[in-house]
Structure formats: C-alpha cells, structure tokens
C-alpha cells in the first residue's frame, strides 16, 4: 500500500516512520510512505502556506492553493481516499484503521495553524479525521498515529506476532485483558494462578471475563457495539451490567 503525507514539517516523519515495525514493513515492501513538503507547492519568495482569515480574527488559515497543488501533483488514482487531519474530524477508531488498511493509496493532509481553508474540506479531502478530543499544534502527530495504526495491520507487518492482532484491544470491540509475564511473583504480587495452570480452556475463559470486566470498568459504552455471546452477557450480569432494552 502507498501512503502519501502532505506537511510543512517533512523532517518530523523519518525518525518515527523508519523505526521498529513501521520501518520493517517499509523495508519489506508492504508499505511505501512518501512525505511531501507543502512548501514545494508555493510560488512566492517566502514559501507562504497560510494567510489571515477573511472576516478577521486571530491566527492564520492554511491557503487552499498549495494544498490542492500538492495533492494534484501526486497523480492519485481516481476516487482514492484523501484525509485531512483536524480536531473537527470524525473520531479515528480501529474500524477506520481496518478500512484504510484495505486501500491501495491513502493521502494524509496535515493541518497547521488555526485551521485550513474550508474549500480544502469541500473539494479536496474525501474525509476528515481527529485522533481525539484535544487540540494539537498540527496534523503531523495525528498523521503518524493513523499511519502506524494502518501499517501494523498490513499482512506480514507484525511478523510472527500476527495472531496478536486478534487479541488487540478494540479489534474485538473490547479492551484487552491484563497481561503477565515472568516472574510469576514480583514484589509480593502474584500472577493469577489460572494463567499458570496449563488449562487452555480455563485460561481463555478467564481472559474473556477480564476483558469484559476491564471494558465495563473503563469504557462501558464499548459494550453496546461489541459482539457479546450469551456467556458474555451472563458474566456481565454478574458484574452488574444489563444490556440496553430495545424499543
Ligand atoms: N490537529 C490538531 N489537533 C488534532 C487532532 N486532535 N486530531 C487530528 N488533527 C489535529
């Protein structure tokens, strides 16, 4: 898959994107990430990408021309996904990462300053994503977040850890259960005995129950979307949770 990133800080990306699993995935040819300097698409001496807002007010707004020109220079396949990263976007969730990991080409536009000209949202971006309800100084870190979440899902990216994907928080719609490794006792804290029992069915049941418990405690709203079995609902009922009644 091919990911294009349009930014005024191209130098911010290589240290993050060339490390670890992301770097390996690119070396293995699973993903190509091309970072493009927005200022290469300006035509004035100062390489200006922003201007003051019409109607007045504080701050600066990213001008549409460099952004349109930068994206048009990429020769993207017709209808390919172009995402503007902004705090006003739809919240980015695991299902978006799974959807985007299926695409051949994804373009990420990093917003900066107080905003981007509305015509970029209207005619250039096919969607707008936010990585959370807080305001960052720009879309660069969000673009790294989205790239990371997509690339790790590409078949082969995790090497032998591929099965780990099934167990991820959010993939199943639940938060992941507590995890332990050696030593079995650390500073007086013992690993739950069932995990040392070698009883795979009992371990699987314990993990599912603890995932349900953790989700209920921390993110109860996720339970409304999660696929829950009759056993899950029984376990949740013991923890005091009732499914919403329909109608
Ligand atoms: N740009 C600034 N803040 C952002 C956020 N939370 N998500 C996406 N892009 C942003």
PDB file of C-alpha atoms in Angstrom, residues 28 32 46 53 83 85-86 98 124 132 134 138 146 158 163 169 178 193 205 211 218 222 239 243:
ATOM      1  CA  UNK A  28       9.767  -5.483   3.335  1.00  0.00           C
ATOM      2  CA  UNK A  32       5.590   2.878   0.951  1.00  0.00           C
ATOM      3  CA  UNK A  46       8.723  33.294   1.424  1.00  0.00           C
ATOM      4  CA  UNK A  53      -8.805  34.714   7.989  1.00  0.00           C
ATOM      5  CA  UNK A  83      -7.840  12.535   4.646  1.00  0.00           C
ATOM      6  CA  UNK A  85      -6.286  15.562   9.968  1.00  0.00           C
ATOM      7  CA  UNK A  86      -8.110  18.197  12.015  1.00  0.00           C
ATOM      8  CA  UNK A  98      -9.026  -1.637   9.316  1.00  0.00           C
ATOM      9  CA  UNK A 124     -10.013  18.106  -1.866  1.00  0.00           C
ATOM     10  CA  UNK A 132      -9.061  12.657  19.926  1.00  0.00           C
ATOM     11  CA  UNK A 134      -7.841  17.682  22.287  1.00  0.00           C
ATOM     12  CA  UNK A 138      -0.875  20.359  13.877  1.00  0.00           C
ATOM     13  CA  UNK A 146      -3.023   6.986  11.560  1.00  0.00           C
ATOM     14  CA  UNK A 158       3.869  -7.972  12.666  1.00  0.00           C
ATOM     15  CA  UNK A 163      -2.083 -13.742  15.884  1.00  0.00           C
ATOM     16  CA  UNK A 169      -7.792  -4.025  22.396  1.00  0.00           C
ATOM     17  CA  UNK A 178      -4.494  -7.866  31.939  1.00  0.00           C
ATOM     18  CA  UNK A 193      -2.961 -18.994  39.285  1.00  0.00           C
ATOM     19  CA  UNK A 205     -12.493 -18.096  29.765  1.00  0.00           C
ATOM     20  CA  UNK A 211     -11.589  -8.246  29.067  1.00  0.00           C
ATOM     21  CA  UNK A 218     -13.136   1.773  31.880  1.00  0.00           C
ATOM     22  CA  UNK A 222     -17.900  -0.006  24.066  1.00  0.00           C
ATOM     23  CA  UNK A 239     -20.753  -7.750  37.324  1.00  0.00           C
ATOM     24  CA  UNK A 243     -27.775  -4.692  28.086  1.00  0.00           C
TER      25      UNK A 243
END
